[in-house]
XYZ file of C-alpha atoms in Angstrom:
409
model
C -0.026 -0.026 0.056
C 1.189 3.528 -0.837
C 1.223 5.350 2.471
C 3.667 8.139 3.311
C 5.601 7.008 6.385
C 4.105 9.603 8.693
C 0.632 8.531 7.703
C 1.292 4.761 7.958
C -1.695 2.436 8.198
C -1.312 -1.241 9.136
C -3.695 -4.075 8.212
C -4.013 -7.876 8.457
C -6.587 -10.607 8.042
C -7.441 -12.868 11.001
C -7.981 -16.606 10.883
C -11.744 -16.103 11.091
C -11.606 -13.990 7.841
C -12.074 -10.582 9.520
C -9.921 -7.777 8.038
C -8.291 -5.393 10.561
C -7.133 -1.903 9.664
C -5.408 0.224 12.306
C -4.177 3.832 12.197
C -2.092 4.917 15.182
C -3.012 8.488 16.214
C -1.872 10.069 19.524
C -5.253 11.322 20.621
C -7.406 10.792 23.741
C -10.316 8.972 22.036
C -10.335 5.724 20.053
C -12.573 5.552 16.977
C -13.853 2.172 15.922
C -15.864 1.189 12.851
C -17.251 -2.264 12.065
C -18.354 -2.648 8.412
C -20.466 -5.601 7.306
C -20.634 -6.276 3.599
C -24.393 -6.354 3.293
C -26.739 -3.519 2.492
C -29.854 -2.740 0.475
C -28.195 -3.833 -2.821
C -28.632 -7.417 -1.547
C -32.331 -7.062 -0.820
C -35.383 -8.001 -2.892
C -38.672 -6.126 -3.313
C -40.137 -8.443 -0.663
C -37.530 -7.704 2.036
C -36.534 -4.197 1.008
C -35.486 -2.305 4.183
C -34.324 -5.367 6.131
C -30.696 -4.180 6.418
C -31.774 -0.791 7.828
C -34.250 -2.305 10.230
C -31.629 -4.780 11.533
C -29.200 -1.903 12.055
C -31.757 -0.099 14.098
C -32.437 -3.158 16.291
C -28.737 -3.854 16.927
C -28.198 -0.277 18.009
C -31.206 -0.164 20.378
C -31.160 -0.837 24.126
C -34.520 -2.640 24.196
C -37.001 -2.400 26.972
C -36.070 -0.412 30.099
C -36.029 -3.409 32.449
C -33.620 -5.258 30.150
C -31.234 -2.387 29.428
C -28.535 -3.223 32.067
C -28.052 -6.648 30.461
C -27.361 -5.301 27.026
C -23.847 -4.480 25.702
C -25.134 -1.141 24.261
C -25.997 0.056 27.756
C -22.644 -1.017 29.129
C -20.840 0.863 26.353
C -22.710 3.997 27.375
C -21.685 3.485 30.982
C -18.030 3.687 29.853
C -18.812 6.952 28.127
C -18.867 5.372 24.704
C -21.018 6.705 21.862
C -22.295 4.150 19.420
C -23.972 4.801 16.043
C -25.203 2.699 13.174
C -25.506 3.398 9.456
C -26.935 1.477 6.496
C -26.017 2.128 2.878
C -26.551 0.305 -0.451
C -23.370 -1.776 0.012
C -22.869 -2.229 3.726
C -24.135 -1.920 7.278
C -21.705 -0.251 9.669
C -21.522 0.476 13.385
C -19.217 3.115 14.892
C -17.986 3.767 18.345
C -15.977 6.562 19.999
C -14.657 6.044 23.519
C -11.834 7.194 25.758
C -8.634 5.163 25.131
C -8.696 3.787 28.693
C -11.849 1.792 27.815
C -11.462 0.858 24.195
C -10.669 -2.811 24.762
C -13.776 -3.474 26.859
C -15.976 -1.438 24.589
C -14.698 -3.179 21.409
C -15.569 -6.543 22.901
C -19.036 -5.245 23.828
C -19.550 -3.762 20.361
C -18.671 -7.070 18.706
C -21.030 -8.902 21.076
C -24.042 -6.685 20.265
C -23.299 -6.888 16.521
C -22.743 -10.643 16.189
C -25.029 -11.829 19.035
C -28.009 -9.507 18.956
C -30.571 -10.031 21.758
C -33.628 -8.214 20.390
C -37.078 -9.795 20.838
C -40.342 -9.882 18.880
C -41.584 -6.872 20.927
C -38.387 -4.996 20.018
C -39.070 -5.710 16.330
C -42.602 -4.325 16.507
C -41.409 -1.213 18.311
C -38.514 -0.428 15.980
C -40.499 -1.385 12.875
C -42.937 1.426 13.713
C -40.033 3.841 14.090
C -38.692 2.918 10.654
C -42.123 3.196 8.997
C -42.367 6.735 10.375
C -38.945 7.496 8.812
C -40.126 6.121 5.470
C -43.298 8.284 5.549
C -41.204 11.404 6.329
C -38.895 10.578 3.419
C -41.648 9.635 0.988
C -41.288 12.736 -1.231
C -37.466 12.672 -1.129
C -35.851 14.238 -4.230
C -32.962 11.776 -4.024
C -35.202 8.745 -3.905
C -37.256 9.904 -6.863
C -34.057 10.451 -8.806
C -32.478 7.093 -8.048
C -35.673 5.208 -8.841
C -35.625 6.665 -12.325
C -31.874 6.562 -13.004
C -31.515 2.905 -11.910
C -34.875 1.492 -12.903
C -35.185 -2.306 -12.406
C -31.840 -2.494 -10.619
C -31.384 -3.048 -6.778
C -29.934 0.512 -6.578
C -33.380 1.897 -7.422
C -34.686 0.651 -4.055
C -34.647 2.994 -1.124
C -32.198 2.081 1.727
C -34.985 2.687 4.279
C -37.230 0.265 2.398
C -40.863 0.613 1.415
C -43.652 0.866 3.952
C -45.284 -2.304 2.693
C -42.129 -4.407 2.698
C -40.926 -3.297 6.144
C -44.351 -3.995 7.719
C -43.893 -7.717 6.782
C -40.397 -8.203 8.138
C -40.503 -10.246 11.344
C -38.027 -11.638 13.850
C -37.453 -14.930 12.017
C -36.564 -13.157 8.692
C -34.298 -10.697 10.475
C -32.315 -13.443 12.182
C -31.986 -15.394 8.903
C -30.590 -12.224 7.246
C -28.201 -11.712 10.198
C -26.943 -15.253 9.951
C -26.295 -14.912 6.235
C -24.397 -11.614 6.223
C -23.060 -10.916 9.741
C -19.934 -13.067 9.487
C -16.294 -12.147 10.363
C -15.326 -13.128 6.793
C -17.641 -10.298 5.519
C -16.420 -7.779 8.113
C -13.844 -5.001 8.181
C -12.833 -3.591 11.578
C -11.140 -0.165 11.468
C -9.569 1.241 14.652
C -8.048 4.739 14.854
C -6.357 6.048 17.982
C -3.421 5.524 20.412
C -3.496 1.728 19.831
C -1.366 -0.948 18.192
C -2.572 -3.562 15.696
C -1.244 -6.374 17.903
C -3.499 -5.205 20.730
C -6.441 -4.965 18.382
C -5.808 -8.489 17.061
C -5.560 -9.882 20.614
C -8.746 -8.137 21.635
C -10.748 -9.497 18.678
C -9.366 -13.015 19.178
C -10.417 -12.877 22.840
C -13.913 -11.617 21.985
C -17.067 -13.471 21.069
C -16.064 -13.669 17.385
C -12.532 -14.947 18.058
C -13.561 -18.616 17.657
C -15.584 -18.085 14.476
C -14.448 -20.115 11.447
C -13.514 -18.366 8.173
C -16.974 -19.319 6.734
C -17.842 -18.439 3.133
C -21.466 -18.267 2.006
C -22.592 -18.236 -1.603
C -24.051 -14.794 -2.262
C -26.139 -13.907 -5.300
C -24.409 -11.773 -7.847
C -25.429 -8.164 -8.338
C -26.786 -7.558 -11.873
C -24.847 -5.119 -14.043
C -25.825 -1.470 -13.647
C -27.247 0.463 -16.615
C -27.902 4.099 -15.920
C -30.996 5.473 -17.614
C -29.873 8.957 -18.783
C -33.181 9.471 -20.505
C -35.171 9.266 -17.296
C -38.126 11.610 -16.781
C -36.448 14.837 -15.494
C -39.521 16.206 -13.677
C -39.582 15.790 -9.922
C -43.004 16.130 -8.231
C -44.006 17.595 -4.879
C -40.744 19.636 -4.634
C -40.647 23.390 -5.304
C -38.085 25.616 -6.990
C -35.208 23.155 -7.030
C -32.909 21.810 -9.743
C -30.592 18.858 -9.345
C -27.535 18.708 -11.614
C -25.454 15.519 -11.610
C -22.033 15.422 -13.244
C -20.752 11.939 -14.087
C -17.129 11.505 -13.130
C -14.339 8.983 -13.885
C -14.424 5.261 -13.022
C -12.879 4.668 -9.586
C -9.938 2.746 -10.994
C -8.810 5.988 -12.605
C -7.375 6.888 -9.214
C -5.886 10.266 -9.989
C -8.827 11.550 -12.001
C -11.190 10.330 -9.243
C -9.211 12.294 -6.568
C -9.325 15.469 -8.644
C -12.998 15.011 -9.420
C -13.712 14.881 -5.638
C -11.488 17.930 -5.148
C -13.493 19.795 -7.788
C -16.641 19.044 -5.818
C -15.303 21.317 -3.025
C -15.278 24.283 -5.430
C -19.056 24.391 -5.147
C -18.825 24.905 -1.362
C -16.835 28.111 -1.668
C -19.308 30.869 -1.012
C -16.698 33.524 -1.881
C -16.988 32.228 -5.514
C -20.590 31.020 -5.517
C -23.918 32.163 -4.260
C -24.690 30.841 -0.776
C -28.096 29.661 -2.001
C -26.432 26.804 -3.894
C -26.935 23.726 -1.738
C -24.077 21.333 -2.643
C -23.808 17.685 -1.880
C -20.588 15.672 -1.968
C -19.811 13.117 -4.623
C -22.193 10.139 -4.305
C -19.879 7.390 -3.098
C -22.377 4.649 -3.802
C -21.730 4.992 -7.494
C -18.076 4.204 -7.043
C -16.781 0.710 -7.621
C -17.987 -1.467 -4.807
C -15.759 -4.095 -3.274
C -17.583 -7.085 -1.858
C -15.998 -10.376 -0.967
C -12.721 -9.276 -2.593
C -14.543 -8.957 -5.918
C -14.729 -5.558 -7.581
C -18.334 -5.105 -8.776
C -20.254 -2.264 -10.359
C -17.125 -0.388 -11.660
C -19.204 2.675 -12.361
C -18.061 6.135 -11.476
C -18.402 9.104 -9.138
C -21.108 11.742 -9.429
C -21.193 15.223 -8.055
C -24.763 16.196 -7.312
C -25.581 19.879 -7.052
C -28.899 21.273 -5.792
C -29.850 24.742 -6.928
C -32.534 26.092 -4.631
C -34.419 29.438 -4.685
C -37.678 30.909 -3.527
C -39.239 31.384 -6.963
C -39.063 29.815 -10.464
C -37.856 33.089 -11.886
C -34.941 33.256 -9.490
C -34.135 29.611 -10.145
C -33.885 30.284 -13.858
C -31.420 33.150 -13.198
C -29.414 31.004 -10.845
C -29.061 28.272 -13.472
C -27.873 30.808 -15.957
C -25.222 32.095 -13.528
C -24.173 28.545 -12.767
C -23.647 27.504 -16.405
C -21.877 30.794 -17.226
C -19.290 30.003 -14.528
C -18.928 26.390 -15.708
C -18.346 27.566 -19.304
C -15.820 30.211 -18.229
C -13.683 27.732 -16.220
C -13.901 25.204 -19.002
C -12.622 27.746 -21.511
C -10.115 29.814 -19.533
C -9.207 27.494 -16.665
C -8.684 28.600 -13.048
C -6.975 31.880 -12.307
C -3.766 31.566 -10.352
C -5.340 33.359 -7.427
C -8.287 30.976 -7.339
C -6.053 27.933 -7.640
C -3.865 29.142 -4.752
C -6.920 29.804 -2.619
C -8.271 26.293 -3.291
C -4.935 24.677 -2.575
C -4.449 26.645 0.690
C -7.953 25.806 1.862
C -7.378 22.136 1.011
C -4.013 22.073 2.755
C -5.327 23.859 5.855
C -8.299 21.450 6.029
C -6.051 18.453 5.486
C -3.599 19.500 8.217
C -6.535 19.868 10.629
C -8.336 16.705 9.613
C -5.279 14.463 9.589
C -5.287 14.594 13.431
C -8.958 13.660 13.559
C -9.943 10.137 14.326
C -13.294 10.595 12.712
C -11.669 11.878 9.477
C -9.404 8.738 9.343
C -12.357 6.443 9.950
C -14.268 8.041 7.074
C -11.225 8.028 4.740
C -10.309 4.430 5.402
C -13.841 3.057 5.244
C -14.407 4.723 1.905
C -11.001 3.689 0.554
C -11.694 0.024 1.483
C -15.319 -0.114 0.397
C -14.661 1.647 -2.872
C -11.386 -0.044 -3.887
C -8.617 2.591 -3.564
C -7.134 1.492 -0.219
C -3.866 0.498 -1.935
C -3.684 3.899 -3.713
C -4.219 6.409 -0.971
C -0.959 8.382 -1.274
C -2.613 11.082 -3.401
C -5.182 11.683 -0.620
C -2.384 12.161 1.973
C -0.080 14.754 0.294
C -1.555 18.202 -0.490
C 1.709 19.107 -2.323
C 0.660 16.722 -5.097
C -2.237 18.923 -6.122
C -1.740 20.269 -9.686
C -3.518 23.214 -11.336
C -3.137 21.670 -14.754
C -4.614 18.354 -13.574
C -7.585 20.098 -11.955
C -8.339 21.939 -15.228
C -7.898 18.754 -17.262
C -10.374 16.751 -15.135
C -12.769 19.688 -14.995
C -12.896 19.878 -18.831
C -13.290 16.106 -19.066
C -16.280 15.746 -16.734
C -17.886 19.184 -15.948
C -19.962 20.554 -18.809
C -23.580 20.929 -19.946
C -23.408 17.902 -22.225
C -21.948 15.652 -19.484
C -24.679 15.792 -16.826
C -28.114 14.688 -15.848
C -30.650 17.422 -14.797
C -33.794 16.916 -12.714
C -36.171 19.814 -12.103
C -39.070 20.255 -9.699
C -42.489 20.970 -11.134
């Protein structure tokens, strides 16, 4: 792996198949992330939302009278903060705790993930919570867009699931899903803090998953992804909003991908742009996805940009300003002053972030999930940023004829 010495990251694979990734950082907290290779991409119409519901149940304490018996409660008693997250490709659980308690809390975290103790009553309670989430998200711009772009592909299904499918997911089906996907051989454990990989390895081997076998289960293949660029561009029940998506390079074009992500930060700079532009980061789910050591869906990055105003007339003017700026940079490139500003901001942010455990957790989990873990040097050296390369990638991927546009009606 290409890591500058001062940013060295160590990794190994245990006998049970679990991958360990450790970044030593001299800070007071230890940041832990457990990533399970199983998300909504693996679901069907019938069980859509099961990954997200399971994540909710694993993260919950359960009924009041049972709380003290549950590992989640014990983690909180040590001052630990646990969170869960479900995406299209994985289900992950994160933990931040003081370095004095990381060993005990890691063992507890692995216990609640791999030996969940939720009951039928817990399922009924949490299912109602998830259904409320789905109702709140029903008119979501993003979900309408993905349903059209990826029609008839698992990516078109919402991560939260559909009301009708979640209502029919019971305890038996949840435990069957857990048994199929929650295996050490499908797990990546990332630890960032004042720790050593030998201590992490010993802790995992002494935990509830230490005796697991390196078990492989046959998992159905994900069908190839075809993007429907001729999808209906009109989004209903949303007012005065335009979504512009620029398609970027395939992830295995590592350098272009880095610069494409760097370009996305341009749209956050309110000294250049109007503050009414609401910008979202590149959509990582469209990167190549690595599951079971097999690189699948080698698609590409997108930058999604939401233009939002109070009236249709203002929205039209905002779009005109936006495209005028895009054309100007495409034709003339970046001014030296603008490039230096971008580089200084990037360097300043990097030097701050590189001492953050949370930043390292996010960087490493993305790098592993999306296949550029072995090619991270470019992300760890701001001096490598090149004005000519930024302009080259901008012209390749940012223009009016290289995007998808959705508009509210």
